[in-house]
Each structure stands twice: as C-alpha cells, then as structure tokens.
RNA sequence: CGGGGCGUAGCGCAGCCUGGUAGCGCACACGCUUGGGGUGCGUGUGGUCACCGGUUCAAAUCCGGUCGCCCCGACCA
C-alpha cells in the first residue's frame, strides 16, 4: 500500500488522556482513536494487526478441531434468567429494552447463547464432542475501563465452547485447548506464562490463564523457581507452615493490654510499639452475600485474598464492611478490632495458627494486646488458607522451590465448566444406554484486541512500536528519501512492484515529506523491516535494509532487494 | 461507588487567582527554501473558551448545576 493513500494519522505528541505505553503508542501511531470511555475506533493499521491475530487464532483453532460460527451480540434476558446470571452478573452486564419493552443485554460472554443452541439441537452422544468458537465484539460495562485497548468496555474476543459426554473427554479437550493456546501465543511472538487461575464470574472447577509478561500488567502472578508451578496470586496456594514459636507453659509472658492512642493501621501500631508487622494479627470484617458479618484474621504483613475467603466461608461475593457497620456490631472502630472476645464468626489464616507473642486489637478504643498466644487466648471458628501469595513463599508443589512474582496481562483463559450451564439450561444428551445426561462443558477465551495492546507493552522502545513479524500490519516499509526525485521514485516503485509480486506486505512511504519525518513515523508505527532508498546508495546500486528491533543495518544490492526481503520474511515467519 | 484532576483551534498547552471581548507551539493552506533522523523564513485559515443557568455595565475568568474525559482507591483496620 501507499502511505499517501492510507489513513495513518500519526501524532507528534503523546495524547493527554493516555497513561500506559501501549495506549500512547496506539493513538500516536494512528492505530486507534477513542470514541467514548473504553470504546475505540480501529483504524486501518490496527485492523490489519487484528486480522493477523485472528488468522493465527482461526488456523490453530481449526487445526485443533474446533468450528467457527457467529452468535448474536444482543441476547434476550430470558436466557440469562434461566442460568441465574441475570441477577448475579451485576452492572457489568449492559441491559436495555426493545420497543416491546422486552429486556435484552449485550453479550459480555456467550455461555448461555451457545448452550441454548446446543440443547436445542444435540440429542445423542453420537453428536458429541463439539467445539464451537466465534470471534466477535463483546461488551462489558467495566467498573473502570482504562489503559486503551487493555481494558475496554467494547472489545474483540475469541470465545470457544466445548461439549462432551463425560469428564474424561472434556478434560482431554481442555488439554487440547491448553496446547492450542500455547501455539497461538507463541506464534504471535509473545513471551507468556500459563498460570493456574480463579474461575471468577464464568464459574467452573478448573482454569488456567495465559499471561503476557509485562511490568504494566494488571495481574500479579507467581511461579516456582524450581518446578513448573505458576499461578495468579488470586489462586496461588500457600504451603501451611506452623510458626516455630515457643511452647505454651506457665512461664509464657502474660497477655497485656497496652495503650495505642489513635494508632489504627498495622503500620501505625507497629511503628508505635516498635514491633514488626509479622507479629500482628489483622482483623478484617466482611459482609457476605448472605448479609452476615464475619471476621477474617491474617498476619499483619500479609494481605487477604477475598477469593480464598469466599471459598473458606462457602459464600459468594464478600465485601469489606464499612466503618459504621463494624462499630454497630462490635462497639469499636475497625482499627482496634481483635480476635479476643470478638462475638463475630471468625476464620483465621493458617499463619495465625500457633502464633505466639502476637499483637492484636483489644476490642476497645485506643488499645491493643501484646503477648497474645493463639491457643491460650483465642480460638477462631476455623483455620483456612486466606492470604495472597507473595514472592519468597515456599512453593506449594515442590519441596525446595520458592515463589517469584511477575506482572502479567491476561490475554487468554481456559475453563473447565462441567455442568454449570448445561444443568440449569437443561442441555442433555442420550447416552449409549438411552439415559438422559447433562453435557460436560469447557470454555476458552482469547482477548484479541487486548492482545494488540499486550504485544506493544512487550515490544516497544522510546521511538515507538516494534511489531513481532507475525502480527505486524506490514512486513516491510519501503522508504525513498525523496519521492520527488525521479531516480529515487523509479527505483522505489520498481522494488515496490517486485515485493508485491512476491506477496510481501509492503508499505511504500510515497509522501512528499522530509526524510526525518518519514524516519520518525517509520519507527513510530513499528514495521519490522525498513528498506531505505537514498541518492548515495543508488549511485552504488545499493539500498539500506534496517531492522526496527535492534537497528541493525545492511546495505544490499538494489537488484536483489526484493528477493532478499522475501526470504528474510519467509524465514522470520517460520521461526 | 469514594477521592482527585481536567475540558480554551485538529493535537499539546498558556490565559482563569486579580472579570474588560483569546494566545503560544505543532499541524493545516500558499510562496520561497531545504532534502539521510520532526529544515528555515514569510503570509494566512481555523475558536458559540464542554453545556445550562446565575452575578455583573461587562464572564474563558466569579458562583451553582449538568455532561464528558483522565488518574487513584474500593485489600485501610
């Protein structure tokens, strides 16, 4: 394509409303423009990238035996009421009424729709297994859209759903998809990790996320430095370890109440009493979805993991109780809460078990206890793994490893759903003995538009984007220093035609711009190869080939240029 | 949902505190110049100062409201 005829509105300055590098560069390099909060126009360059990613996804999904279809984006409320998610999905599900006052929503995901389709058609085990996928726009009215394409409200997603006669076959497909995802992200040229994950709003019993490693990622993940274990911190298990505290006996220091005027947070009290945070017992009060107030105990230097808390309590959503609620229930402000004498139902993190000489709130204003011994002074209702994993924790799987932490951008997730949707929606089949049984399901998503942002987060420098070959909008940028110069123009046009004849995706910068402007724009939009045609080179019958990633430059003979580039691209795409 | 910030030309910003009828850089148009990393000079186009209401002789500026956008928090006890 010719640059002069392509819609590439580049900017000299960073847009004021962008924060992360992928957002800035996508806007500056003319890939996207914002229409509304979390909603973007995809300009020609970004659409090319999206089409590249989609092509890789289609190839690998089809190769894995899945079939593409396309489901509606508008969905009647009845289906969501049937699955129960109309009530539980919350405000993220954007709802509207049609002219007949019927409730609808825009699909944030399509388990209901696909399960409905399958239940109306599939009757026999002979029709299974099935793996159906689509690539389509989704809408989730996010609490806080941000970072450009990283967390939009409207976004492009590949979602696949598989249907099976039994657990075994469904597990086989889960593994099949897991391997397929590895191939997809590798082919996109990304550094990523597959990690164990929580199932969140989708539900199900087993899940892995595919995380593109990037400092700006919204997710914290941990992985073992010795074995293969890796997990989202929301999911990461903690290896229980009884603290090596003193034995309980009559010589143990007695629990003592100390004054801690106005010192509420662990940090404040620790500073005031000159004791380390790990000696503290933090008492957090949560309100459950059953409207019960419960107290959760974690060590002062740990952070609670609400997903684990939900599991330990056997309830749905939990939310930290407000200060007023806490005072109404306990007669003390949250800063001075402690487990001793607390009337609420209490669960404690495993690290609390057997704590000695600990510090905890005294359940009265401006006072804490010191020298608290867990068994002697209080016994929580239950112990459970409640805290977030942190770097340095022992690996829960192997004996010698320790956890390291990273940040990641979640670009894909696979779920083992089981009967979560097939049962409520009545998606069943008849087995070989004529018995009706619920279908076993899995689902598998890839955030296509987010992948574009993730690729840039991982591949950029101070001058702009550096596209991996496989998803670059063009393979080579042909840059005549001065397109008004007849000799240069003729040479550039000739190479352009030769490249096109060989099927090379080439962008010719035929604009009447200064060389500096063209170079800056070239770096900004990040095409992997740049072929510069200049006067001095032309005199020697040579052109300059430069790699965007490392700036490596070669002078190559003019006559061989197209052939050389063609073979470089062929090799790069195979790698 | 809570807190903070912003909204002035296509983009990035100043002006607002101390009210007097709008400015800078880039971009854009034209001319000359220049031609291997955002060339230089000149001339010019472009703004209901987000919107609604109020105060005032006079409002981009002060006051009230609305809308939009960005950031932080929602894991503090």
XYZ file of C-alpha atoms (C1' of nucleotides) in Angstrom:
652
model
C 0.000 0.000 0.000
C 0.980 3.590 -0.489
C 1.247 5.675 2.639
C -0.184 8.721 0.870
C -3.394 6.811 0.239
C -3.628 5.164 3.639
C -5.344 6.605 6.700
C -2.481 6.763 9.200
C -2.988 9.844 11.370
C 0.245 9.976 13.378
C 0.795 12.467 16.170
C 3.953 14.212 17.273
C 2.963 14.337 20.891
C 1.528 11.839 23.323
C -2.224 12.123 23.717
C -3.116 13.770 27.020
C -5.521 11.062 28.133
C -3.207 8.078 27.754
C -1.198 6.624 30.588
C 0.382 3.330 29.563
C 2.789 2.962 26.690
C 0.576 0.783 24.501
C -2.261 3.287 24.714
C 0.005 6.245 23.920
C 1.636 4.484 21.011
C -1.574 3.094 19.554
C -3.003 6.598 19.409
C 0.200 8.370 18.376
C 0.970 5.878 15.632
C -2.512 6.188 14.198
C -3.873 2.739 15.123
C -6.852 3.699 17.261
C -8.925 6.675 18.356
C -11.245 6.814 21.297
C -14.946 7.258 20.661
C -16.122 7.041 24.249
C -14.892 5.743 27.566
C -13.433 2.281 26.896
C -14.695 2.310 23.294
C -12.327 2.761 20.364
C -12.292 3.120 16.596
C -9.933 0.633 14.982
C -8.123 2.463 12.190
C -6.675 0.630 9.162
C -3.330 -0.244 10.770
C -4.819 -1.781 13.893
C -7.398 -3.656 11.874
C -4.557 -5.227 9.935
C -2.957 -6.370 13.187
C -6.268 -7.691 14.446
C -6.818 -9.605 11.215
C -3.345 -11.143 11.560
C -4.080 -12.303 15.075
C -7.483 -13.594 14.052
C -5.914 -15.563 11.218
C -3.492 -17.249 13.601
C -6.307 -17.993 16.021
C -8.508 -19.438 13.270
C -5.751 -21.611 11.897
C -4.902 -23.058 15.267
C -8.496 -23.485 16.426
C -9.464 -25.185 13.183
C -6.392 -27.382 13.368
C -7.437 -28.355 16.895
C -10.797 -29.492 15.587
C -12.969 -26.540 16.547
C -15.504 -24.953 14.223
C -16.214 -21.295 13.771
C -19.687 -19.820 13.985
C -21.095 -16.402 14.840
C -23.576 -15.750 17.627
C -25.719 -12.636 18.103
C -24.454 -9.795 20.228
C -27.925 -8.913 21.556
C -29.360 -11.516 23.848
C -32.839 -11.789 25.372
C -32.958 -11.640 29.163
C -34.808 -14.940 29.498
C -31.692 -16.975 28.775
C -29.737 -15.132 31.392
C -32.548 -15.510 33.861
C -32.527 -19.218 33.198
C -28.839 -19.551 34.023
C -29.268 -17.288 37.030
C -26.692 -14.799 35.809
C -29.233 -12.030 35.016
C -29.270 -11.374 38.758
C -25.690 -12.137 39.702
C -23.704 -10.626 36.834
C -24.262 -7.106 38.093
C -23.778 -3.805 36.358
C -21.113 -5.094 34.005
C -23.922 -6.665 32.025
C -25.316 -3.830 29.974
C -29.077 -4.108 29.672
C -31.684 -2.436 27.526
C -35.265 -2.834 26.402
C -36.507 -3.228 22.880
C -39.572 -1.367 21.551
C -41.825 -4.025 23.063
C -40.305 -3.414 26.499
C -38.586 -6.789 26.441
C -35.329 -6.975 28.397
C -32.130 -7.603 26.490
C -28.417 -7.434 27.149
C -25.285 -7.157 25.053
C -23.303 -10.342 25.398
C -20.281 -9.990 27.697
C -19.673 -13.705 27.044
C -21.813 -16.346 25.410
C -22.216 -19.447 27.558
C -25.993 -19.036 27.689
C -26.443 -18.458 23.981
C -24.251 -21.330 22.884
C -25.673 -23.729 25.454
C -29.161 -22.822 24.295
C -28.179 -23.537 20.712
C -26.660 -26.874 21.562
C -29.502 -28.015 23.828
C -31.993 -27.397 21.030
C -30.039 -29.492 18.573
C -27.892 -32.113 20.231
C -29.809 -35.233 21.255
C -27.355 -38.105 21.166
C -23.861 -38.958 22.316
C -23.188 -39.545 18.621
C -23.296 -35.780 18.036
C -20.581 -35.120 20.612
C -17.963 -33.873 21.168
C -18.333 -30.391 19.715
C -16.075 -27.385 19.973
C -17.639 -24.189 18.612
C -15.972 -20.804 18.549
C -16.533 -17.286 17.343
C -14.524 -14.105 17.016
C -16.754 -11.269 17.947
C -17.218 -7.975 19.704
C -18.150 -8.214 23.354
C -19.471 -5.545 25.644
C -18.804 -5.380 29.360
C -19.701 -2.206 31.188
C -16.493 -2.293 33.230
C -16.337 -0.503 36.566
C -13.221 1.188 35.396
C -12.150 0.889 31.805
C -8.584 2.067 31.336
C -5.305 1.805 29.509
C -6.685 1.941 25.986
C -7.225 -1.483 24.491
C -6.072 -3.221 27.677
C -9.355 -2.848 29.479
C -12.047 -1.550 27.206
C -15.768 -1.842 27.560
C -16.156 -2.934 23.974
C -13.519 -5.394 22.850
C -12.903 -8.209 20.402
C -12.736 -11.685 21.781
C -12.413 -15.215 20.520
C -14.606 -17.440 22.636
C -14.905 -21.180 22.257
C -17.209 -23.635 23.988
C -16.852 -27.377 24.002
C -19.414 -30.074 24.734
C -18.677 -33.612 25.845
C -20.264 -36.823 27.013
C -18.122 -37.174 30.102
C -15.473 -35.652 32.325
C -12.692 -37.588 30.690
C -13.393 -36.324 27.208
C -13.900 -32.790 28.460
C -10.521 -32.933 30.206
C -8.943 -34.136 27.009
C -10.330 -31.117 25.188
C -9.192 -28.790 27.978
C -5.679 -30.079 27.461
C -6.109 -29.807 23.683
C -7.107 -26.153 24.038
C -4.308 -25.531 26.525
C -1.766 -26.707 23.960
C -3.531 -24.801 21.184
C -3.319 -21.589 23.216
C 0.390 -22.099 23.738
C 0.834 -22.367 19.993
C -1.304 -19.297 19.328
C 0.575 -17.027 21.719
C 3.936 -18.353 20.606
C 3.042 -17.657 17.002
C 2.049 -14.120 17.981
C 5.645 -13.662 19.091
C 4.850 -13.071 22.753
C 6.533 -14.023 25.985
C 3.839 -15.508 28.182
C 3.107 -17.924 31.007
C 0.204 -20.245 31.577
C -0.857 -19.973 35.209
C -3.456 -21.596 37.423
C -6.356 -19.220 37.846
C -9.544 -18.489 39.700
C -12.719 -19.053 37.709
C -14.440 -15.787 38.666
C -17.800 -14.884 37.167
C -17.628 -17.598 34.488
C -17.551 -20.353 37.051
C -16.348 -23.915 36.783
C -13.826 -26.018 38.593
C -10.505 -25.649 36.829
C -8.897 -22.815 34.944
C -5.655 -21.529 33.507
C -4.854 -18.028 32.388
C -2.337 -17.119 29.714
C -0.427 -14.102 30.904
C 1.758 -11.950 28.696
C 4.619 -10.855 30.903
C 4.786 -7.075 31.245
C 5.520 -4.696 34.087
C 2.411 -2.713 33.334
C 0.181 -5.798 33.650
C -2.845 -5.605 35.914
C -2.413 -9.135 37.238
C 0.090 -10.368 39.764
C 1.321 -13.883 39.173
C 3.760 -16.120 40.986
C 5.816 -19.014 39.747
C 8.173 -21.506 41.341
C 11.878 -21.088 40.674
C 12.364 -24.857 40.737
C 9.295 -26.571 39.332
C 6.553 -25.825 36.798
C 4.096 -24.370 39.292
C 2.706 -20.967 38.306
C -0.498 -19.256 39.404
C -2.338 -15.988 39.605
C -1.903 -14.675 43.152
C -5.677 -14.793 43.461
C -5.377 -18.543 43.123
C -1.880 -19.370 44.399
C -1.929 -21.797 47.276
C 0.103 -21.340 50.409
C 2.083 -24.159 51.877
C 0.983 -24.365 55.509
C 3.820 -23.873 57.947
C 3.395 -23.845 61.659
C 5.408 -20.971 63.069
C 8.354 -22.061 65.199
C 7.011 -20.295 68.284
C 7.635 -21.020 71.912
C 5.740 -23.763 73.750
C 2.825 -22.764 75.859
C 3.540 -23.066 79.555
C 3.103 -21.203 82.807
C 6.268 -19.198 82.117
C 4.888 -17.677 78.962
C 4.573 -13.923 79.213
C 1.056 -12.936 80.154
C -1.154 -11.147 77.706
C -1.051 -7.451 78.405
C -3.200 -4.540 77.324
C -1.298 -1.504 76.074
C -2.481 1.937 75.109
C -2.239 2.769 71.423
C -3.983 6.122 71.181
C -5.213 6.842 67.668
C -2.988 4.167 66.146
C -5.226 2.175 63.849
C -3.334 0.611 60.985
C -0.809 -2.163 61.409
C 1.872 0.181 60.164
C 0.992 2.835 62.747
C 0.801 0.446 65.693
C 3.950 -1.389 64.610
C 5.806 1.909 64.476
C 4.385 2.993 67.829
C 5.146 -0.256 69.675
C 8.415 -0.843 67.792
C 7.317 -4.336 66.817
C 7.474 -5.883 63.321
C 4.312 -6.266 61.231
C 4.586 -10.055 61.190
C 3.871 -10.081 64.937
C 0.436 -8.592 64.289
C -2.933 -10.192 63.825
C -5.094 -8.140 61.459
C -8.815 -8.447 61.982
C -10.928 -7.631 58.944
C -14.701 -7.597 58.996
C -16.539 -8.666 55.870
C -20.165 -8.666 54.898
C -21.125 -11.762 52.952
C -23.719 -12.082 50.212
C -25.955 -13.652 52.874
C -25.658 -10.392 54.790
C -23.680 -11.938 57.621
C -20.763 -10.124 59.232
C -17.697 -12.283 59.640
C -14.188 -11.585 60.893
C -11.134 -12.756 58.978
C -7.719 -12.895 60.640
C -4.481 -12.554 58.723
C -0.971 -11.724 59.811
C -0.043 -8.045 59.823
C 2.407 -8.390 56.956
C 0.012 -10.411 54.805
C -2.847 -9.373 52.559
C -6.129 -11.145 52.496
C -7.311 -12.893 49.352
C -11.054 -12.399 49.060
C -11.425 -15.276 46.634
C -9.995 -17.633 49.229
C -12.126 -16.047 51.922
C -15.252 -16.732 49.880
C -14.200 -20.331 49.482
C -13.471 -20.696 53.200
C -16.832 -19.212 54.145
C -18.677 -21.099 51.434
C -20.382 -17.971 50.202
C -20.477 -15.770 47.141
C -19.298 -12.169 46.973
C -17.821 -10.685 50.117
C -17.184 -7.006 50.705
C -15.240 -5.274 53.396
C -17.728 -3.910 55.930
C -17.960 -0.181 56.355
C -16.628 1.522 59.477
C -20.133 2.333 60.721
C -21.326 -1.262 60.303
C -18.320 -2.541 62.192
C -18.860 -0.139 65.068
C -22.536 -1.010 65.245
C -21.719 -4.700 65.527
C -18.673 -4.580 67.791
C -18.852 -1.222 69.599
C -15.331 -0.453 68.486
C -13.813 1.149 65.448
C -12.150 -1.195 62.948
C -8.653 -0.087 63.933
C -8.874 -1.708 67.366
C -10.542 -4.966 66.483
C -9.023 -8.208 67.632
C -9.975 -11.854 67.966
C -10.101 -11.889 71.770
C -13.665 -11.534 72.946
C -14.968 -10.915 69.465
C -18.509 -12.176 69.033
C -18.494 -12.464 65.250
C -17.939 -15.713 63.414
C -14.191 -15.829 62.807
C -11.932 -17.561 60.317
C -8.168 -17.301 60.539
C -5.405 -17.730 58.027
C -3.166 -20.760 58.514
C -0.292 -18.499 59.525
C -2.268 -17.428 62.608
C -2.314 -20.978 63.934
C 0.016 -21.269 66.904
C 1.126 -17.620 66.842
C 2.966 -16.591 69.984
C 3.652 -13.182 71.439
C 1.394 -11.570 68.903
C -0.221 -8.133 68.827
C -3.944 -7.699 68.231
C -6.635 -5.095 68.782
C -8.223 -5.165 72.233
C -11.779 -4.515 71.035
C -11.827 -1.270 72.943
C -10.848 2.190 71.761
C -7.159 3.109 71.658
C -5.860 -0.208 72.992
C -4.131 -3.328 71.708
C -2.995 -6.534 73.401
C 0.590 -7.683 73.260
C 1.961 -11.146 74.080
C -1.098 -12.816 72.601
C -0.765 -16.602 72.260
C -3.135 -18.154 69.823
C -4.259 -21.298 71.624
C -4.266 -19.788 75.114
C -6.013 -16.520 74.300
C -8.409 -17.276 71.479
C -9.570 -19.958 69.089
C -11.075 -18.963 65.785
C -14.017 -20.855 64.328
C -11.841 -22.247 61.576
C -8.406 -22.068 60.003
C -8.046 -21.775 56.245
C -5.704 -20.517 53.570
C -6.832 -16.891 53.318
C -3.901 -14.824 52.201
C -2.336 -13.676 48.962
C 0.867 -15.399 47.993
C 3.963 -13.220 47.847
C 7.436 -13.594 46.401
C 9.558 -15.725 48.687
C 6.778 -18.069 49.817
C 7.605 -21.757 49.621
C 6.285 -23.471 46.536
C 3.092 -25.376 47.333
C 4.008 -28.180 44.910
C 7.672 -28.987 45.278
C 9.857 -29.152 48.348
C 12.762 -26.917 47.528
C 11.338 -24.115 45.374
C 10.342 -20.574 46.229
C 7.830 -18.343 44.523
C 8.885 -15.459 42.324
C 6.441 -12.785 41.343
C 5.715 -11.167 37.994
C 3.151 -8.918 36.446
C 1.118 -10.072 33.534
C -1.586 -9.112 31.087
C -4.215 -11.800 30.834
C -4.758 -12.487 27.149
C -6.435 -15.861 27.359
C -8.177 -18.151 29.795
C -9.408 -21.718 29.634
C -12.137 -23.021 31.959
C -13.373 -26.428 32.843
C -17.078 -25.664 33.287
C -18.536 -29.107 33.879
C -22.301 -28.916 34.244
C -22.515 -25.316 35.435
C -24.523 -24.209 32.397
C -25.742 -27.487 30.963
C -27.657 -28.384 34.139
C -29.647 -25.175 34.708
C -30.274 -24.790 30.993
C -31.120 -28.443 30.504
C -28.527 -29.225 27.859
C -28.568 -33.003 27.824
C -27.927 -35.948 25.537
C -28.873 -39.610 25.488
C -26.014 -41.976 26.244
C -25.433 -45.390 24.709
C -27.976 -46.869 27.083
C -30.634 -44.301 26.302
C -30.227 -42.428 29.600
C -30.503 -38.660 29.601
C -27.346 -36.995 30.932
C -26.135 -33.403 31.226
C -23.445 -32.354 28.796
C -19.962 -31.737 30.163
C -18.622 -28.342 29.066
C -15.476 -26.247 28.773
C -14.933 -22.724 27.547
C -11.894 -20.948 26.186
C -11.375 -17.237 25.562
C -8.755 -15.025 23.947
C -8.848 -11.244 24.144
C -7.936 -10.350 20.588
C -7.948 -6.577 20.974
C -6.209 -6.783 24.332
C -3.546 -8.913 22.688
C -2.741 -5.968 20.428
C -2.051 -3.814 23.476
C -0.148 -6.590 25.249
C 2.103 -7.097 22.232
C 3.043 -3.419 22.328
C 3.603 -3.403 26.086
C 6.149 -6.127 25.485
C 7.624 -4.746 22.259
C 8.424 -1.046 22.177
C 11.220 1.456 22.683
C 11.405 5.202 23.139
C 10.799 5.709 19.411
C 7.682 3.622 19.073
C 6.227 0.201 18.488
C 8.268 -2.854 17.445
C 5.829 -5.371 15.993
C 6.585 -9.074 16.094
C 6.753 -10.225 12.487
C 3.724 -12.465 12.643
C 1.261 -9.756 13.654
C 2.834 -6.655 12.094
C 0.482 -4.585 9.925
C 3.132 -4.725 7.174
C 6.352 -6.704 6.881
C 8.448 -4.013 5.294
C 8.335 -0.261 4.984
C 9.830 0.986 1.725
C 11.204 4.451 2.330
C 12.517 6.573 -0.534
C 14.382 9.520 0.968
C 12.841 11.878 -1.553
C 9.951 10.613 -3.598
C 10.003 13.738 -5.778
C 13.449 12.766 -7.025
C 12.753 10.924 -10.245
C 15.533 8.368 -9.944
C 14.593 7.535 -6.375
C 10.943 7.308 -7.245
C 11.596 4.956 -10.128
C 13.824 2.740 -8.004
C 11.327 2.670 -5.145
C 8.392 1.956 -7.426
C 10.298 -0.867 -9.072
C 11.135 -2.525 -5.737
C 7.565 -1.935 -4.577
C 6.214 -3.861 -7.546
C 8.740 -6.640 -7.148
C 7.848 -7.032 -3.491
C 4.139 -7.039 -4.220
C 4.642 -9.625 -6.926
C 6.237 -11.875 -4.332
C 3.350 -11.370 -1.964
C 5.346 -9.305 0.520
C 3.204 -6.976 2.617
C 4.860 -3.668 1.891
C 4.003 -0.100 2.772
C 5.569 2.495 0.461
C 6.151 5.870 2.064
C 5.492 7.911 -1.062
C 4.683 11.083 0.856
C 6.374 14.336 -0.022
C 7.881 14.653 3.441
C 11.331 15.356 4.769
C 13.437 12.257 5.442
C 13.429 12.978 9.172
C 9.653 12.987 9.310
C 9.494 9.692 7.479
C 12.096 8.072 9.732
C 10.290 9.183 12.864
C 6.971 7.895 11.586
C 8.613 4.670 10.472
C 9.945 3.988 13.956
C 6.643 5.008 15.490
C 4.420 2.578 13.584
C 6.927 -0.200 14.109
C 7.111 -2.156 10.842
C 9.817 -4.810 11.448
C 11.881 -4.089 8.309
C 12.701 -0.774 6.687
C 14.160 -0.518 3.220
C 15.603 2.917 2.591
C 16.253 4.122 -0.952
C 18.653 7.092 -0.997
C 20.695 9.020 -3.516
C 24.099 7.894 -2.269
C 23.079 4.268 -2.150
C 21.506 4.412 -5.536
C 24.769 5.610 -7.087
C 26.303 2.359 -5.804
C 23.193 0.385 -6.828
C 22.508 -0.333 -3.194
C 19.668 0.112 -0.736
C 19.686 0.013 3.041
C 17.859 -2.682 4.974
C 17.289 -1.908 8.644
C 15.714 -3.941 11.420
C 13.345 -1.972 13.595
C 14.052 -4.077 16.669
C 17.807 -3.670 17.003
C 18.640 -1.028 14.410
C 20.932 -3.458 12.629
C 21.577 -2.158 9.107
C 22.800 -3.828 5.911
C 23.484 -2.403 2.502
C 22.103 -4.789 -0.061
C 22.302 -4.731 -3.862
C 19.373 -2.970 -5.419
C 18.638 -5.775 -7.821
C 18.446 -8.427 -5.070
C 16.449 -6.351 -2.618
C 13.041 -7.864 -3.248
C 14.382 -11.398 -3.245
C 16.440 -10.839 -0.093
C 13.497 -9.364 1.761
C 11.197 -12.108 0.619
C 13.484 -14.760 2.021
C 14.043 -12.900 5.290
C 10.303 -12.677 5.787
C 9.756 -16.302 4.935
C 12.382 -17.294 7.471
C 11.094 -14.927 10.137
C 7.550 -16.186 9.853
C 8.689 -19.757 10.213
C 10.783 -19.024 13.278
C -19.271 3.702 44.323
C -15.496 7.189 47.000
C -11.389 10.769 46.204
C -8.535 13.961 42.900
C -7.713 16.397 38.195
C -9.015 18.226 33.501
C -12.433 20.322 29.488
C -9.755 27.092 25.588
C -8.277 25.931 17.157
C -7.210 19.091 14.506
C -3.174 17.866 18.608
C -0.237 19.572 23.040
C -0.797 23.718 26.192
C -0.879 29.138 28.422
C -4.550 32.728 29.925
C -8.652 31.990 34.979
C -6.176 33.535 41.251
C -6.633 39.807 40.388
C -13.555 39.996 35.079
C -12.518 44.463 30.049
C -14.271 40.676 24.220
C -8.402 34.931 23.230
C -2.856 33.463 22.813
C 1.734 30.040 22.062
C 3.932 25.583 19.773
C 2.771 21.802 16.372
C -0.443 20.585 12.396
C -3.014 22.765 8.035
C -3.002 26.296 3.193
C 0.167 29.296 -0.046
C 5.211 31.128 -1.514
C 10.341 30.725 -1.282
C 13.996 27.480 0.992
C 15.712 22.635 2.349
C 16.286 17.238 1.076
C 19.630 10.686 5.259
C 16.513 11.494 11.703
C 10.304 16.003 13.203
C 14.537 22.150 7.668
C 14.364 27.631 7.770
C 11.763 32.235 6.663
C 7.340 34.705 5.436
C 1.999 35.121 4.714
C -2.545 33.021 6.044
C -7.043 29.784 7.539
C -9.209 27.988 11.790
C -12.196 29.019 18.407
C -20.650 29.602 20.229
C -13.365 29.137 25.615
C -17.875 21.491 27.104
C -23.162 22.729 28.136
C -27.130 25.247 31.023
C -28.245 28.934 34.459
C -26.765 32.983 37.849
C -23.820 37.525 39.482
C -22.065 41.943 36.728
C -22.215 47.693 32.678
C -19.014 43.547 31.089
C -17.658 36.400 32.237
C -12.847 31.740 29.236
C -12.071 34.145 34.097
C -16.546 34.605 39.792
C -20.929 31.322 41.690
C -24.423 26.996 41.052
C -25.754 22.812 38.266
C -25.208 19.222 34.241
C -22.316 16.389 30.860
C -17.735 14.353 29.137
C -12.696 12.542 29.810
C -8.297 11.029 32.808
C -5.941 9.266 37.284
C -6.076 6.989 42.216
C -8.820 3.952 45.590
C -12.548 0.397 46.525
C -7.084 -5.353 50.094
C -7.430 0.681 55.488
C -8.468 -1.811 60.262
